[in-house]
Amino acid sequence: IATGPFPRRHERVATGFAQRRAVLDRVLFEAAAATPGVEARTQAMVEAPLVAGGRVVGLVVNGEARRAPLTVAADGVHSSLRRALGLDRAARHRRVGMRAHFRLAAETEVAPWVDILLGAGHELYVTPLPHGELLVAALAEVRAPGAPAESAFDGWCAAQPFLAQRLRGAARLTPLRGVSPLTAGARRGWAPGVVLLGDAAGSLDPITGGGMTHALECAELLAGYVPRVIDDGDRWLAEFERRRRALLFDYALLTRGSGIGPVLAALRAWPPLLSHLVGVAGGTRSLFGARPDAPPRPSPALG
C-alpha cells in the first residue's frame, strides 16, 4: 500500500473534490452563461470549421455560418474539428477506459480518498462521490478480443476483495460506458484563426487524473491572449502554443512515465514522493524547480 495526500501549498493543506461529470459540466456552463459579454447556447451542433483564404473564420453551427475573429476548438479527445483541419496525429498507445456509477448500501462506510487497485493489465480507480455514490473507473490495455467489456469489468471488480466488499448491496446507477483510444495527438495546437484547447490539443493517458485541471489552466492562459486578437491577428498563436506546452511539460513527463506497477515499490519506500506526484498531476507542483508560466490562480484538482 502506498498513500499520497495532496501536498501543502503556501502552508495550507490542499484537498481534492470528486463530483459527477454531469454536475461539473452544468456548473461550468452556468458560470460561463453568467459572465458579462458571453452568450452561452445549448443544442448547438457544430458541423465543420468555416475556412476562408486558408484561415478559420468561424464554424458551421446547425447549418448556419457563425463568424468570429478567433475560434476555440475544445471538442474533446476525438475532436472532429482537429481532424477536419488536418491537425490529427495518430496516438502512440491504445488503452480503453470504462466507468460505472453505484449507490452504496446505507451502512457502507467510505474513506474520503481515491483508491487505485492494480490488476493484470488494468487499474481500477475507486472514487467516493456525494450522496453515497461511488465511481469505479477502469483503464486497461487494448488486447485481442476476449470477454465482453461488461463481463471483464465485473470480473475485475469481483477479483478485488476490498472493492467487492464495498459494492456488496450497491445499486448500479449508470450503464458501463467506455472510450478508446484514451490518448490522441495533434500535430500542433493551432492553425490560423483557431486554437485547440483541452483534450482536442492532444490528450495523455488519464492515469494521473489531471486532465480537467490542466484544461482549465490552459483556458486561463488563453484568456490572457484573447485581447490581442483584434490588433495582432494570428501573430500570438505560436507564442501561446509554446507557453501551453511549457505549462503542461511536467504533467506530460509524469504521465508518460507513470506505469503504476513498476514504480509502486519506490512509492512505498518513500511516501513523500507520491504526494509530490499528486501535486504535479493537480497543477500545484513542478517535477523539478518552479512551474514555468503558470497562470496566476491555481486551478482545482478534481478527483
One Martini backbone bead per residue (centre of mass of N, CA, C, O) as a GRO file, in nm:
protein
  303
    1ILE     BB    1   0.096   0.036   0.023
    2ALA     BB    2   0.019   0.370  -0.099
    3THR     BB    3   0.034   0.712   0.024
    4GLY     BB    4  -0.113   1.035  -0.121
    5PRO     BB    5  -0.137   1.336  -0.035
    6PHE     BB    6  -0.181   1.643  -0.061
    7PRO     BB    7   0.009   1.899  -0.083
    8ARG     BB    8   0.131   2.168   0.033
    9ARG     BB    9   0.013   2.520  -0.004
   10HIS     BB   10   0.109   2.786   0.133
   11GLU     BB   11   0.066   2.637   0.420
   12ARG     BB   12  -0.162   2.461   0.292
   13VAL     BB   13  -0.409   2.226   0.274
   14ALA     BB   14  -0.480   2.025   0.022
   15THR     BB   15  -0.766   1.933  -0.185
   16GLY     BB   16  -1.012   1.723  -0.307
   17PHE     BB   17  -1.292   1.691  -0.554
   18ALA     BB   18  -1.568   1.490  -0.618
   19GLN     BB   19  -1.762   1.464  -0.932
   20ARG     BB   20  -1.992   1.464  -1.147
   21ARG     BB   21  -1.983   1.551  -1.476
   22ALA     BB   22  -2.267   1.670  -1.503
   23VAL     BB   23  -2.224   1.880  -1.280
   24LEU     BB   24  -1.974   2.023  -1.387
   25ASP     BB   25  -2.092   2.113  -1.659
   26ARG     BB   26  -2.316   2.287  -1.541
   27VAL     BB   27  -2.142   2.484  -1.378
   28LEU     BB   28  -1.972   2.589  -1.617
   29PHE     BB   29  -2.206   2.691  -1.790
   30GLU     BB   30  -2.328   2.887  -1.583
   31ALA     BB   31  -2.072   3.060  -1.554
   32ALA     BB   32  -2.060   3.147  -1.849
   33ALA     BB   33  -2.352   3.268  -1.874
   34ALA     BB   34  -2.282   3.487  -1.629
   35THR     BB   35  -2.091   3.628  -1.818
   36PRO     BB   36  -2.005   3.908  -1.937
   37GLY     BB   37  -2.043   3.883  -2.296
   38VAL     BB   38  -2.181   3.599  -2.283
   39GLU     BB   39  -2.307   3.346  -2.514
   40ALA     BB   40  -2.500   3.073  -2.423
   41ARG     BB   41  -2.551   2.744  -2.572
   42THR     BB   42  -2.775   2.503  -2.679
   43GLN     BB   43  -2.819   2.288  -2.932
   44ALA     BB   44  -2.522   2.306  -3.078
   45MET     BB   45  -2.418   2.197  -3.393
   46VAL     BB   46  -2.104   2.118  -3.489
   47GLU     BB   47  -1.989   2.059  -3.829
   48ALA     BB   48  -1.767   2.290  -3.911
   49PRO     BB   49  -1.528   2.463  -4.038
   50LEU     BB   50  -1.466   2.802  -4.133
   51VAL     BB   51  -1.308   2.871  -4.447
   52ALA     BB   52  -1.085   3.154  -4.546
   53GLY     BB   53  -0.792   3.194  -4.692
   54GLY     BB   54  -0.662   2.970  -4.483
   55ARG     BB   55  -0.881   3.056  -4.256
   56VAL     BB   56  -1.038   3.058  -3.962
   57VAL     BB   57  -1.384   3.222  -3.931
   58GLY     BB   58  -1.541   2.970  -3.802
   59LEU     BB   59  -1.869   2.809  -3.794
   60VAL     BB   60  -2.082   2.535  -3.846
   61VAL     BB   61  -2.417   2.585  -3.712
   62ASN     BB   62  -2.694   2.442  -3.781
   63GLY     BB   63  -2.619   2.537  -4.095
   64GLU     BB   64  -2.464   2.794  -3.993
   65ALA     BB   65  -2.274   3.079  -4.017
   66ARG     BB   66  -2.013   3.147  -3.771
   67ARG     BB   67  -1.842   3.434  -3.696
   68ALA     BB   68  -1.487   3.489  -3.598
   69PRO     BB   69  -1.170   3.591  -3.495
   70LEU     BB   70  -1.197   3.335  -3.291
   71THR     BB   71  -1.138   2.985  -3.253
   72VAL     BB   72  -1.241   2.727  -3.018
   73ALA     BB   73  -1.128   2.392  -2.986
   74ALA     BB   74  -1.328   2.184  -2.740
   75ASP     BB   75  -1.399   1.854  -2.859
   76GLY     BB   76  -1.193   1.655  -2.762
   77VAL     BB   77  -1.022   1.363  -2.818
   78HIS     BB   78  -1.224   1.329  -3.092
   79SER     BB   79  -1.176   1.571  -3.276
   80SER     BB   80  -1.331   1.699  -3.558
   81LEU     BB   81  -1.173   1.964  -3.601
   82ARG     BB   82  -0.888   1.853  -3.607
   83ARG     BB   83  -0.940   1.667  -3.847
   84ALA     BB   84  -1.047   1.884  -4.055
   85LEU     BB   85  -0.754   2.050  -4.023
   86GLY     BB   86  -0.509   1.836  -4.023
   87LEU     BB   87  -0.406   1.779  -3.692
   88ASP     BB   88  -0.374   1.493  -3.678
   89ARG     BB   89  -0.239   1.226  -3.462
   90ALA     BB   90  -0.136   0.937  -3.391
   91ALA     BB   91  -0.159   0.721  -3.151
   92ARG     BB   92   0.067   0.531  -2.957
   93HIS     BB   93  -0.158   0.441  -2.754
   94ARG     BB   94  -0.382   0.166  -2.649
   95ARG     BB   95  -0.659   0.244  -2.448
   96VAL     BB   96  -0.913   0.166  -2.216
   97GLY     BB   97  -1.218   0.312  -2.089
   98MET     BB   98  -1.416   0.265  -1.785
   99ARG     BB   99  -1.755   0.325  -1.640
  100ALA     BB  100  -1.929   0.336  -1.313
  101HIS     BB  101  -2.220   0.383  -1.107
  102PHE     BB  102  -2.291   0.389  -0.750
  103ARG     BB  103  -2.508   0.291  -0.481
  104LEU     BB  104  -2.470   0.256  -0.164
  105ALA     BB  105  -2.510   0.116   0.107
  106ALA     BB  106  -2.598   0.265   0.399
  107GLU     BB  107  -2.363   0.107   0.579
  108THR     BB  108  -2.140   0.214   0.407
  109GLU     BB  109  -1.803   0.286   0.439
  110VAL     BB  110  -1.612   0.582   0.329
  111ALA     BB  111  -1.325   0.695   0.229
  112PRO     BB  112  -1.169   1.025   0.151
  113TRP     BB  113  -1.051   0.860  -0.121
  114VAL     BB  114  -0.851   0.737  -0.369
  115ASP     BB  115  -0.852   0.417  -0.514
  116ILE     BB  116  -0.586   0.198  -0.634
  117LEU     BB  117  -0.620  -0.093  -0.839
  118LEU     BB  118  -0.437  -0.379  -0.927
  119GLY     BB  119  -0.399  -0.558  -1.230
  120ALA     BB  120  -0.397  -0.745  -1.516
  121GLY     BB  121  -0.369  -0.481  -1.735
  122HIS     BB  122  -0.500  -0.304  -1.494
  123GLU     BB  123  -0.705  -0.036  -1.349
  124LEU     BB  124  -0.864   0.086  -1.049
  125TYR     BB  125  -1.090   0.366  -0.980
  126VAL     BB  126  -1.197   0.475  -0.653
  127THR     BB  127  -1.469   0.714  -0.606
  128PRO     BB  128  -1.609   0.924  -0.399
  129LEU     BB  129  -1.936   1.059  -0.374
  130PRO     BB  130  -2.196   1.218  -0.342
  131HIS     BB  131  -2.470   1.062  -0.196
  132GLY     BB  132  -2.341   0.760  -0.183
  133GLU     BB  133  -2.144   0.747  -0.419
  134LEU     BB  134  -1.967   0.551  -0.684
  135LEU     BB  135  -1.667   0.541  -0.867
  136VAL     BB  136  -1.577   0.314  -1.139
  137ALA     BB  137  -1.263   0.290  -1.297
  138ALA     BB  138  -1.106   0.175  -1.606
  139LEU     BB  139  -0.777   0.079  -1.714
  140ALA     BB  140  -0.671  -0.068  -2.034
  141GLU     BB  141  -0.553  -0.282  -2.240
  142VAL     BB  142  -0.543  -0.347  -2.579
  143ARG     BB  143  -0.672  -0.647  -2.702
  144ALA     BB  144  -0.773  -0.919  -2.785
  145PRO     BB  145  -1.052  -1.061  -2.807
  146GLY     BB  146  -1.273  -1.136  -2.539
  147ALA     BB  147  -1.434  -1.042  -2.308
  148PRO     BB  148  -1.672  -0.862  -2.243
  149ALA     BB  149  -1.674  -0.565  -2.095
  150GLU     BB  150  -1.874  -0.627  -1.866
  151SER     BB  151  -1.734  -0.889  -1.769
  152ALA     BB  152  -1.457  -0.771  -1.717
  153PHE     BB  153  -1.537  -0.555  -1.511
  154ASP     BB  154  -1.675  -0.744  -1.304
  155GLY     BB  155  -1.422  -0.922  -1.262
  156TRP     BB  156  -1.234  -0.704  -1.151
  157CYS     BB  157  -1.407  -0.631  -0.905
  158ALA     BB  158  -1.430  -0.923  -0.779
  159ALA     BB  159  -1.102  -0.958  -0.749
  160GLN     BB  160  -1.148  -0.728  -0.526
  161PRO     BB  161  -1.214  -0.746  -0.205
  162PHE     BB  162  -1.247  -0.448  -0.131
  163LEU     BB  163  -1.460  -0.382  -0.358
  164ALA     BB  164  -1.666  -0.608  -0.317
  165GLN     BB  165  -1.745  -0.512  -0.034
  166ARG     BB  166  -1.840  -0.223  -0.114
  167LEU     BB  167  -2.061  -0.343  -0.338
  168ARG     BB  168  -2.237  -0.461  -0.136
  169GLY     BB  169  -2.567  -0.370  -0.214
  170ALA     BB  170  -2.534  -0.215  -0.465
  171ALA     BB  171  -2.641   0.026  -0.707
  172ARG     BB  172  -2.677   0.068  -1.037
  173LEU     BB  173  -2.685   0.384  -1.215
  174THR     BB  174  -2.498   0.312  -1.463
  175PRO     BB  175  -2.384   0.234  -1.743
  176LEU     BB  176  -2.143   0.109  -1.919
  177ARG     BB  177  -1.864   0.311  -2.018
  178GLY     BB  178  -1.658   0.386  -2.314
  179VAL     BB  179  -1.309   0.444  -2.436
  180SER     BB  180  -1.134   0.444  -2.764
  181PRO     BB  181  -0.888   0.603  -2.737
  182LEU     BB  182  -0.737   0.795  -2.475
  183THR     BB  183  -0.544   0.899  -2.686
  184ALA     BB  184  -0.410   1.202  -2.849
  185GLY     BB  185  -0.300   1.379  -3.137
  186ALA     BB  186  -0.115   1.682  -3.234
  187ARG     BB  187   0.073   1.860  -3.445
  188ARG     BB  188  -0.089   2.112  -3.336
  189GLY     BB  189  -0.264   2.382  -3.139
  190TRP     BB  190  -0.287   2.531  -3.431
  191ALA     BB  191  -0.441   2.771  -3.652
  192PRO     BB  192  -0.553   2.991  -3.845
  193GLY     BB  193  -0.803   3.114  -3.618
  194VAL     BB  194  -0.716   2.862  -3.420
  195VAL     BB  195  -0.771   2.682  -3.106
  196LEU     BB  196  -0.666   2.425  -2.915
  197LEU     BB  197  -0.838   2.261  -2.637
  198GLY     BB  198  -0.744   2.040  -2.442
  199ASP     BB  199  -0.789   1.731  -2.579
  200ALA     BB  200  -0.775   1.851  -2.871
  201ALA     BB  201  -0.449   1.914  -2.828
  202GLY     BB  202  -0.397   1.659  -2.668
  203SER     BB  203  -0.392   1.344  -2.508
  204LEU     BB  204  -0.347   1.176  -2.214
  205ASP     BB  205  -0.324   0.954  -1.998
  206PRO     BB  206  -0.554   0.938  -1.713
  207ILE     BB  207  -0.381   0.816  -1.470
  208THR     BB  208  -0.340   1.112  -1.306
  209GLY     BB  209  -0.605   1.309  -1.319
  210GLY     BB  210  -0.530   1.616  -1.478
  211GLY     BB  211  -0.702   1.715  -1.725
  212MET     BB  212  -0.898   1.932  -1.611
  213THR     BB  213  -0.698   2.119  -1.480
  214HIS     BB  214  -0.532   2.179  -1.749
  215ALA     BB  215  -0.763   2.291  -1.915
  216LEU     BB  216  -0.814   2.536  -1.728
  217GLU     BB  217  -0.531   2.656  -1.743
  218CYS     BB  218  -0.530   2.700  -2.052
  219ALA     BB  219  -0.775   2.887  -2.055
  220GLU     BB  220  -0.642   3.104  -1.879
  221LEU     BB  221  -0.409   3.159  -2.069
  222LEU     BB  222  -0.581   3.240  -2.319
  223ALA     BB  223  -0.725   3.490  -2.195
  224GLY     BB  224  -0.460   3.672  -2.217
  225TYR     BB  225  -0.478   3.677  -2.552
  226VAL     BB  226  -0.751   3.773  -2.669
  227PRO     BB  227  -0.701   4.093  -2.685
  228ARG     BB  228  -0.495   4.045  -2.945
  229VAL     BB  229  -0.667   3.968  -3.194
  230ILE     BB  230  -0.731   4.243  -3.332
  231ASP     BB  231  -0.428   4.362  -3.355
  232ASP     BB  232  -0.249   4.069  -3.411
  233GLY     BB  233  -0.405   3.834  -3.487
  234ASP     BB  234  -0.182   3.545  -3.536
  235ARG     BB  235   0.102   3.617  -3.390
  236TRP     BB  236   0.043   3.465  -3.094
  237LEU     BB  237   0.006   3.153  -3.130
  238ALA     BB  238   0.294   3.038  -3.092
  239GLU     BB  239   0.335   3.150  -2.807
  240PHE     BB  240   0.103   3.001  -2.674
  241GLU     BB  241   0.204   2.716  -2.741
  242ARG     BB  242   0.465   2.730  -2.577
  243ARG     BB  243   0.327   2.785  -2.300
  244ARG     BB  244   0.146   2.538  -2.295
  245ARG     BB  245   0.373   2.326  -2.304
  246ALA     BB  246   0.521   2.426  -2.050
  247LEU     BB  247   0.282   2.383  -1.853
  248LEU     BB  248   0.265   2.053  -1.943
  249PHE     BB  249   0.540   1.909  -1.918
  250ASP     BB  250   0.536   1.762  -1.642
  251TYR     BB  251   0.274   1.606  -1.689
  252ALA     BB  252   0.374   1.452  -1.938
  253LEU     BB  253   0.614   1.316  -1.801
  254LEU     BB  254   0.456   1.170  -1.582
  255THR     BB  255   0.256   1.010  -1.762
  256ARG     BB  256   0.471   0.855  -1.940
  257GLY     BB  257   0.601   0.736  -1.645
  258SER     BB  258   0.313   0.587  -1.525
  259GLY     BB  259   0.384   0.292  -1.422
  260ILE     BB  260   0.254   0.171  -1.147
  261GLY     BB  261   0.391  -0.095  -1.086
  262PRO     BB  262   0.706  -0.019  -1.108
  263VAL     BB  263   0.668   0.231  -0.877
  264LEU     BB  264   0.551   0.119  -0.608
  265ALA     BB  265   0.805   0.063  -0.438
  266ALA     BB  266   0.899   0.361  -0.422
  267LEU     BB  267   0.640   0.470  -0.283
  268ARG     BB  268   0.663   0.299  -0.029
  269ALA     BB  269   0.953   0.400   0.057
  270TRP     BB  270   0.848   0.713  -0.042
  271PRO     BB  271   0.574   0.889   0.027
  272PRO     BB  272   0.643   1.189  -0.067
  273LEU     BB  273   0.644   1.126  -0.371
  274LEU     BB  274   0.339   1.091  -0.413
  275SER     BB  275   0.258   1.374  -0.323
  276HIS     BB  276   0.418   1.519  -0.540
  277LEU     BB  277   0.270   1.385  -0.786
  278VAL     BB  278  -0.007   1.493  -0.715
  279GLY     BB  279   0.075   1.791  -0.754
  280VAL     BB  280   0.147   1.769  -1.052
  281ALA     BB  281  -0.135   1.670  -1.149
  282GLY     BB  282  -0.282   1.934  -1.001
  283GLY     BB  283  -0.092   2.201  -1.066
  284THR     BB  284   0.112   2.269  -0.789
  285ARG     BB  285   0.363   2.122  -0.922
  286SER     BB  286   0.696   2.049  -0.985
  287LEU     BB  287   0.927   1.827  -1.054
  288PHE     BB  288   1.138   2.076  -1.112
  289GLY     BB  289   1.102   2.332  -0.951
  290ALA     BB  290   0.948   2.576  -1.106
  291ARG     BB  291   0.675   2.684  -1.258
  292PRO     BB  292   0.601   2.756  -1.582
  293ASP     BB  293   0.375   2.983  -1.673
  294ALA     BB  294   0.171   3.017  -1.457
  295PRO     BB  295  -0.108   3.088  -1.359
  296PRO     BB  296  -0.211   3.297  -1.099
  297ARG     BB  297  -0.431   3.073  -1.052
  298PRO     BB  298  -0.538   2.801  -0.910
  299SER     BB  299  -0.649   2.494  -0.993
  300PRO     BB  300  -0.844   2.237  -0.953
  301ALA     BB  301  -0.838   1.915  -0.817
  302LEU     BB  302  -0.984   1.634  -0.958
  303GLY     BB  303  -1.108   1.309  -0.866
   0.00000   0.00000   0.00000
